[in-house]
């Protein structure tokens, strides 16, 4: 455990330590529940401990540069950026919780295809705004390129067919 001042959250503090020792080569991690030294864990406590340690193990694999560790993260990042909610749920370490949290605020089926989340809404979504900026920049690049080509065309006399220059 990285600190001992968080009873009820020992799964977090030990998960941080687990990620570190996993990074340094520890081959086996033993999960801790939120009720560590407070009481007997129930099913939800065990689930929280296991998820925390799955995250820790994955973080360690990423830190070590383990082959293939980045693939799932990249797929999730792409799914998030493209607002592919079903893919996000399915790629999550805990798909049931991810879906449940999403459905608390956007329970309708239309929420599963929305190009925004309930946190920022449709007008302030940073990913949507980033995409709009990229689209605008790409369009501007095309406009500038077309203007340059037009100027070049006019500078050469505006002729469609040019005589080949002899070498």
PDB file of N, CA and C in Angstrom, residues 15-78:
ATOM      1  N   UNK A  15      -3.802  -0.600  -4.946  1.00  0.00           N
ATOM      2  CA  UNK A  15      -3.768  -0.686  -6.409  1.00  0.00           C
ATOM      3  C   UNK A  15      -2.650   0.164  -6.996  1.00  0.00           C
ATOM      4  N   UNK A  16      -2.412   1.320  -6.389  1.00  0.00           N
ATOM      5  CA  UNK A  16      -1.301   2.173  -6.837  1.00  0.00           C
ATOM      6  C   UNK A  16       0.018   1.430  -6.634  1.00  0.00           C
ATOM      7  N   UNK A  17       0.178   0.864  -5.451  1.00  0.00           N
ATOM      8  CA  UNK A  17       1.385   0.081  -5.174  1.00  0.00           C
ATOM      9  C   UNK A  17       1.497  -1.134  -6.078  1.00  0.00           C
ATOM     10  N   UNK A  18       0.362  -1.781  -6.353  1.00  0.00           N
ATOM     11  CA  UNK A  18       0.365  -2.958  -7.229  1.00  0.00           C
ATOM     12  C   UNK A  18       0.833  -2.595  -8.632  1.00  0.00           C
ATOM     13  N   UNK A  19       0.395  -1.449  -9.133  1.00  0.00           N
ATOM     14  CA  UNK A  19       0.843  -1.008 -10.456  1.00  0.00           C
ATOM     15  C   UNK A  19       2.354  -0.789 -10.454  1.00  0.00           C
ATOM     16  N   UNK A  20       2.847  -0.221  -9.362  1.00  0.00           N
ATOM     17  CA  UNK A  20       4.288   0.038  -9.282  1.00  0.00           C
ATOM     18  C   UNK A  20       5.088  -1.263  -9.226  1.00  0.00           C
ATOM     19  N   UNK A  21       4.685  -2.198  -8.358  1.00  0.00           N
ATOM     20  CA  UNK A  21       5.473  -3.431  -8.262  1.00  0.00           C
ATOM     21  C   UNK A  21       5.300  -4.287  -9.516  1.00  0.00           C
ATOM     22  N   UNK A  22       4.139  -4.185 -10.158  1.00  0.00           N
ATOM     23  CA  UNK A  22       3.954  -4.879 -11.436  1.00  0.00           C
ATOM     24  C   UNK A  22       4.888  -4.325 -12.493  1.00  0.00           C
ATOM     25  N   UNK A  23       5.050  -3.014 -12.490  1.00  0.00           N
ATOM     26  CA  UNK A  23       5.962  -2.356 -13.423  1.00  0.00           C
ATOM     27  C   UNK A  23       7.396  -2.840 -13.193  1.00  0.00           C
ATOM     28  N   UNK A  24       7.742  -3.033 -11.934  1.00  0.00           N
ATOM     29  CA  UNK A  24       9.104  -3.466 -11.604  1.00  0.00           C
ATOM     30  C   UNK A  24       9.303  -4.967 -11.743  1.00  0.00           C
ATOM     31  N   UNK A  25       8.250  -5.697 -12.168  1.00  0.00           N
ATOM     32  CA  UNK A  25       8.442  -7.096 -12.502  1.00  0.00           C
ATOM     33  C   UNK A  25       7.727  -8.113 -11.635  1.00  0.00           C
ATOM     34  N   UNK A  26       6.973  -7.697 -10.643  1.00  0.00           N
ATOM     35  CA  UNK A  26       6.240  -8.652  -9.814  1.00  0.00           C
ATOM     36  C   UNK A  26       5.292  -9.463 -10.700  1.00  0.00           C
ATOM     37  N   UNK A  27       5.321 -10.779 -10.559  1.00  0.00           N
ATOM     38  CA  UNK A  27       4.554 -11.655 -11.446  1.00  0.00           C
ATOM     39  C   UNK A  27       3.150 -11.948 -10.935  1.00  0.00           C
ATOM     40  N   UNK A  28       2.874 -11.712  -9.646  1.00  0.00           N
ATOM     41  CA  UNK A  28       1.550 -12.028  -9.115  1.00  0.00           C
ATOM     42  C   UNK A  28       1.085 -10.910  -8.189  1.00  0.00           C
ATOM     43  N   UNK A  29      -0.113 -10.424  -8.435  1.00  0.00           N
ATOM     44  CA  UNK A  29      -0.708  -9.390  -7.596  1.00  0.00           C
ATOM     45  C   UNK A  29      -1.871 -10.004  -6.823  1.00  0.00           C
ATOM     46  N   UNK A  30      -2.009  -9.635  -5.570  1.00  0.00           N
ATOM     47  CA  UNK A  30      -3.074 -10.161  -4.717  1.00  0.00           C
ATOM     48  C   UNK A  30      -3.993  -8.999  -4.342  1.00  0.00           C
ATOM     49  N   UNK A  31      -5.243  -9.059  -4.803  1.00  0.00           N
ATOM     50  CA  UNK A  31      -6.142  -7.918  -4.653  1.00  0.00           C
ATOM     51  C   UNK A  31      -6.523  -7.640  -3.202  1.00  0.00           C
ATOM     52  N   UNK A  32      -6.926  -6.414  -2.967  1.00  0.00           N
ATOM     53  CA  UNK A  32      -7.378  -5.928  -1.667  1.00  0.00           C
ATOM     54  C   UNK A  32      -8.773  -5.350  -1.879  1.00  0.00           C
ATOM     55  N   UNK A  33      -9.638  -5.501  -0.887  1.00  0.00           N
ATOM     56  CA  UNK A  33     -11.003  -4.971  -1.007  1.00  0.00           C
ATOM     57  C   UNK A  33     -11.122  -3.656  -0.245  1.00  0.00           C
ATOM     58  N   UNK A  34     -12.196  -2.900  -0.481  1.00  0.00           N
ATOM     59  CA  UNK A  34     -12.415  -1.660   0.267  1.00  0.00           C
ATOM     60  C   UNK A  34     -12.571  -1.904   1.773  1.00  0.00           C
ATOM     61  N   UNK A  35     -12.986  -3.092   2.160  1.00  0.00           N
ATOM     62  CA  UNK A  35     -13.222  -3.382   3.579  1.00  0.00           C
ATOM     63  C   UNK A  35     -12.003  -3.962   4.286  1.00  0.00           C
ATOM     64  N   UNK A  36     -10.854  -3.918   3.650  1.00  0.00           N
ATOM     65  CA  UNK A  36      -9.645  -4.480   4.253  1.00  0.00           C
ATOM     66  C   UNK A  36      -9.473  -3.960   5.679  1.00  0.00           C
ATOM     67  N   UNK A  37      -9.369  -4.861   6.635  1.00  0.00           N
ATOM     68  CA  UNK A  37      -9.193  -4.570   8.067  1.00  0.00           C
ATOM     69  C   UNK A  37     -10.387  -3.846   8.685  1.00  0.00           C
ATOM     70  N   UNK A  38     -11.493  -3.734   7.969  1.00  0.00           N
ATOM     71  CA  UNK A  38     -12.694  -3.084   8.509  1.00  0.00           C
ATOM     72  C   UNK A  38     -13.839  -4.074   8.705  1.00  0.00           C
ATOM     73  N   UNK A  39     -13.890  -5.075   7.868  1.00  0.00           N
ATOM     74  CA  UNK A  39     -14.976  -6.037   7.944  1.00  0.00           C
ATOM     75  C   UNK A  39     -14.823  -7.089   6.867  1.00  0.00           C
ATOM     76  N   UNK A  40     -15.735  -8.043   6.868  1.00  0.00           N
ATOM     77  CA  UNK A  40     -15.700  -9.087   5.848  1.00  0.00           C
ATOM     78  C   UNK A  40     -16.235  -8.539   4.533  1.00  0.00           C
ATOM     79  N   UNK A  41     -15.518  -8.770   3.449  1.00  0.00           N
ATOM     80  CA  UNK A  41     -15.972  -8.237   2.156  1.00  0.00           C
ATOM     81  C   UNK A  41     -17.202  -8.979   1.640  1.00  0.00           C
ATOM     82  N   UNK A  42     -18.073  -8.233   0.981  1.00  0.00           N
ATOM     83  CA  UNK A  42     -19.211  -8.845   0.295  1.00  0.00           C
ATOM     84  C   UNK A  42     -18.876  -8.962  -1.193  1.00  0.00           C
ATOM     85  N   UNK A  43     -19.837  -9.405  -1.967  1.00  0.00           N
ATOM     86  CA  UNK A  43     -19.619  -9.628  -3.401  1.00  0.00           C
ATOM     87  C   UNK A  43     -19.173  -8.339  -4.105  1.00  0.00           C
ATOM     88  N   UNK A  44     -19.812  -7.219  -3.796  1.00  0.00           N
ATOM     89  CA  UNK A  44     -19.454  -5.937  -4.427  1.00  0.00           C
ATOM     90  C   UNK A  44     -18.041  -5.501  -4.035  1.00  0.00           C
ATOM     91  N   UNK A  45     -17.657  -5.734  -2.784  1.00  0.00           N
ATOM     92  CA  UNK A  45     -16.298  -5.391  -2.344  1.00  0.00           C
ATOM     93  C   UNK A  45     -15.253  -6.193  -3.124  1.00  0.00           C
ATOM     94  N   UNK A  46     -15.522  -7.477  -3.310  1.00  0.00           N
ATOM     95  CA  UNK A  46     -14.604  -8.328  -4.075  1.00  0.00           C
ATOM     96  C   UNK A  46     -14.511  -7.821  -5.511  1.00  0.00           C
ATOM     97  N   UNK A  47     -15.657  -7.468  -6.087  1.00  0.00           N
ATOM     98  CA  UNK A  47     -15.662  -6.939  -7.456  1.00  0.00           C
ATOM     99  C   UNK A  47     -14.813  -5.671  -7.537  1.00  0.00           C
ATOM    100  N   UNK A  48     -14.987  -4.752  -6.581  1.00  0.00           N
ATOM    101  CA  UNK A  48     -14.209  -3.510  -6.578  1.00  0.00           C
ATOM    102  C   UNK A  48     -12.711  -3.797  -6.474  1.00  0.00           C
ATOM    103  N   UNK A  49     -12.341  -4.735  -5.615  1.00  0.00           N
ATOM    104  CA  UNK A  49     -10.933  -5.099  -5.481  1.00  0.00           C
ATOM    105  C   UNK A  49     -10.370  -5.698  -6.757  1.00  0.00           C
ATOM    106  N   UNK A  50     -11.136  -6.592  -7.372  1.00  0.00           N
ATOM    107  CA  UNK A  50     -10.670  -7.231  -8.608  1.00  0.00           C
ATOM    108  C   UNK A  50     -10.528  -6.232  -9.749  1.00  0.00           C
ATOM    109  N   UNK A  51     -11.504  -5.355  -9.902  1.00  0.00           N
ATOM    110  CA  UNK A  51     -11.424  -4.339 -10.965  1.00  0.00           C
ATOM    111  C   UNK A  51     -10.217  -3.433 -10.731  1.00  0.00           C
ATOM    112  N   UNK A  52     -10.015  -3.016  -9.481  1.00  0.00           N
ATOM    113  CA  UNK A  52      -8.872  -2.159  -9.158  1.00  0.00           C
ATOM    114  C   UNK A  52      -7.564  -2.835  -9.552  1.00  0.00           C
ATOM    115  N   UNK A  53      -7.465  -4.124  -9.281  1.00  0.00           N
ATOM    116  CA  UNK A  53      -6.227  -4.831  -9.593  1.00  0.00           C
ATOM    117  C   UNK A  53      -6.099  -5.157 -11.074  1.00  0.00           C
ATOM    118  N   UNK A  54      -7.191  -5.292 -11.776  1.00  0.00           N
ATOM    119  CA  UNK A  54      -7.107  -5.422 -13.236  1.00  0.00           C
ATOM    120  C   UNK A  54      -6.541  -4.131 -13.821  1.00  0.00           C
ATOM    121  N   UNK A  55      -7.000  -3.001 -13.291  1.00  0.00           N
ATOM    122  CA  UNK A  55      -6.479  -1.705 -13.742  1.00  0.00           C
ATOM    123  C   UNK A  55      -4.990  -1.603 -13.411  1.00  0.00           C
ATOM    124  N   UNK A  56      -4.618  -1.984 -12.194  1.00  0.00           N
ATOM    125  CA  UNK A  56      -3.212  -1.917 -11.777  1.00  0.00           C
ATOM    126  C   UNK A  56      -2.334  -2.793 -12.669  1.00  0.00           C
ATOM    127  N   UNK A  57      -2.782  -4.013 -12.935  1.00  0.00           N
ATOM    128  CA  UNK A  57      -1.997  -4.923 -13.776  1.00  0.00           C
ATOM    129  C   UNK A  57      -1.861  -4.372 -15.194  1.00  0.00           C
ATOM    130  N   UNK A  58      -2.938  -3.812 -15.706  1.00  0.00           N
ATOM    131  CA  UNK A  58      -2.886  -3.250 -17.059  1.00  0.00           C
ATOM    132  C   UNK A  58      -1.957  -2.031 -17.096  1.00  0.00           C
ATOM    133  N   UNK A  59      -2.041  -1.180 -16.067  1.00  0.00           N
ATOM    134  CA  UNK A  59      -1.150  -0.015 -15.995  1.00  0.00           C
ATOM    135  C   UNK A  59       0.308  -0.468 -15.955  1.00  0.00           C
ATOM    136  N   UNK A  60       0.587  -1.535 -15.213  1.00  0.00           N
ATOM    137  CA  UNK A  60       1.954  -2.065 -15.150  1.00  0.00           C
ATOM    138  C   UNK A  60       2.399  -2.567 -16.520  1.00  0.00           C
ATOM    139  N   UNK A  61       1.517  -3.279 -17.207  1.00  0.00           N
ATOM    140  CA  UNK A  61       1.856  -3.765 -18.552  1.00  0.00           C
ATOM    141  C   UNK A  61       2.137  -2.607 -19.503  1.00  0.00           C
ATOM    142  N   UNK A  62       1.338  -1.547 -19.407  1.00  0.00           N
ATOM    143  CA  UNK A  62       1.575  -0.366 -20.242  1.00  0.00           C
ATOM    144  C   UNK A  62       2.923   0.262 -19.914  1.00  0.00           C
ATOM    145  N   UNK A  63       3.209   0.400 -18.617  1.00  0.00           N
ATOM    146  CA  UNK A  63       4.467   1.023 -18.193  1.00  0.00           C
ATOM    147  C   UNK A  63       5.676   0.217 -18.653  1.00  0.00           C
ATOM    148  N   UNK A  64       5.530  -1.104 -18.688  1.00  0.00           N
ATOM    149  CA  UNK A  64       6.630  -1.974 -19.130  1.00  0.00           C
ATOM    150  C   UNK A  64       6.743  -2.029 -20.646  1.00  0.00           C
ATOM    151  N   UNK A  65       5.753  -1.495 -21.346  1.00  0.00           N
ATOM    152  CA  UNK A  65       5.763  -1.588 -22.803  1.00  0.00           C
ATOM    153  C   UNK A  65       5.453  -2.997 -23.277  1.00  0.00           C
ATOM    154  N   UNK A  66       4.671  -3.726 -22.501  1.00  0.00           N
ATOM    155  CA  UNK A  66       4.310  -5.113 -22.837  1.00  0.00           C
ATOM    156  C   UNK A  66       3.637  -5.152 -24.208  1.00  0.00           C
ATOM    157  N   UNK A  67       4.074  -6.059 -25.087  1.00  0.00           N
ATOM    158  CA  UNK A  67       3.469  -6.130 -26.430  1.00  0.00           C
ATOM    159  C   UNK A  67       1.956  -6.351 -26.344  1.00  0.00           C
ATOM    160  N   UNK A  68       1.231  -5.548 -27.032  1.00  0.00           N
ATOM    161  CA  UNK A  68      -0.220  -5.699 -27.087  1.00  0.00           C
ATOM    162  C   UNK A  68      -0.983  -4.966 -26.006  1.00  0.00           C
ATOM    163  N   UNK A  69      -0.303  -4.472 -24.978  1.00  0.00           N
ATOM    164  CA  UNK A  69      -1.016  -3.819 -23.877  1.00  0.00           C
ATOM    165  C   UNK A  69      -1.731  -2.547 -24.334  1.00  0.00           C
ATOM    166  N   UNK A  70      -1.163  -1.861 -25.297  1.00  0.00           N
ATOM    167  CA  UNK A  70      -1.722  -0.586 -25.744  1.00  0.00           C
ATOM    168  C   UNK A  70      -2.918  -0.762 -26.673  1.00  0.00           C
ATOM    169  N   UNK A  71      -3.098  -1.937 -27.239  1.00  0.00           N
ATOM    170  CA  UNK A  71      -4.140  -2.153 -28.252  1.00  0.00           C
ATOM    171  C   UNK A  71      -5.531  -1.823 -27.725  1.00  0.00           C
ATOM    172  N   UNK A  72      -5.858  -2.344 -26.545  1.00  0.00           N
ATOM    173  CA  UNK A  72      -7.196  -2.103 -25.988  1.00  0.00           C
ATOM    174  C   UNK A  72      -7.396  -0.625 -25.657  1.00  0.00           C
ATOM    175  N   UNK A  73      -6.366   0.016 -25.115  1.00  0.00           N
ATOM    176  CA  UNK A  73      -6.469   1.445 -24.819  1.00  0.00           C
ATOM    177  C   UNK A  73      -6.703   2.260 -26.087  1.00  0.00           C
ATOM    178  N   UNK A  74      -5.963   1.935 -27.136  1.00  0.00           N
ATOM    179  CA  UNK A  74      -6.138   2.655 -28.399  1.00  0.00           C
ATOM    180  C   UNK A  74      -7.536   2.450 -28.959  1.00  0.00           C
ATOM    181  N   UNK A  75      -8.034   1.225 -28.860  1.00  0.00           N
ATOM    182  CA  UNK A  75      -9.389   0.939 -29.343  1.00  0.00           C
ATOM    183  C   UNK A  75     -10.421   1.720 -28.536  1.00  0.00           C
ATOM    184  N   UNK A  76     -10.214   1.798 -27.222  1.00  0.00           N
ATOM    185  CA  UNK A  76     -11.146   2.552 -26.375  1.00  0.00           C
ATOM    186  C   UNK A  76     -11.071   4.044 -26.703  1.00  0.00           C
ATOM    187  N   UNK A  77      -9.871   4.574 -26.866  1.00  0.00           N
ATOM    188  CA  UNK A  77      -9.726   5.997 -27.193  1.00  0.00           C
ATOM    189  C   UNK A  77     -10.436   6.327 -28.500  1.00  0.00           C
ATOM    190  N   UNK A  78     -10.271   5.467 -29.480  1.00  0.00           N
ATOM    191  CA  UNK A  78     -10.931   5.679 -30.774  1.00  0.00           C
ATOM    192  C   UNK A  78     -12.450   5.598 -30.614  1.00  0.00           C
TER     193      UNK A  78
END
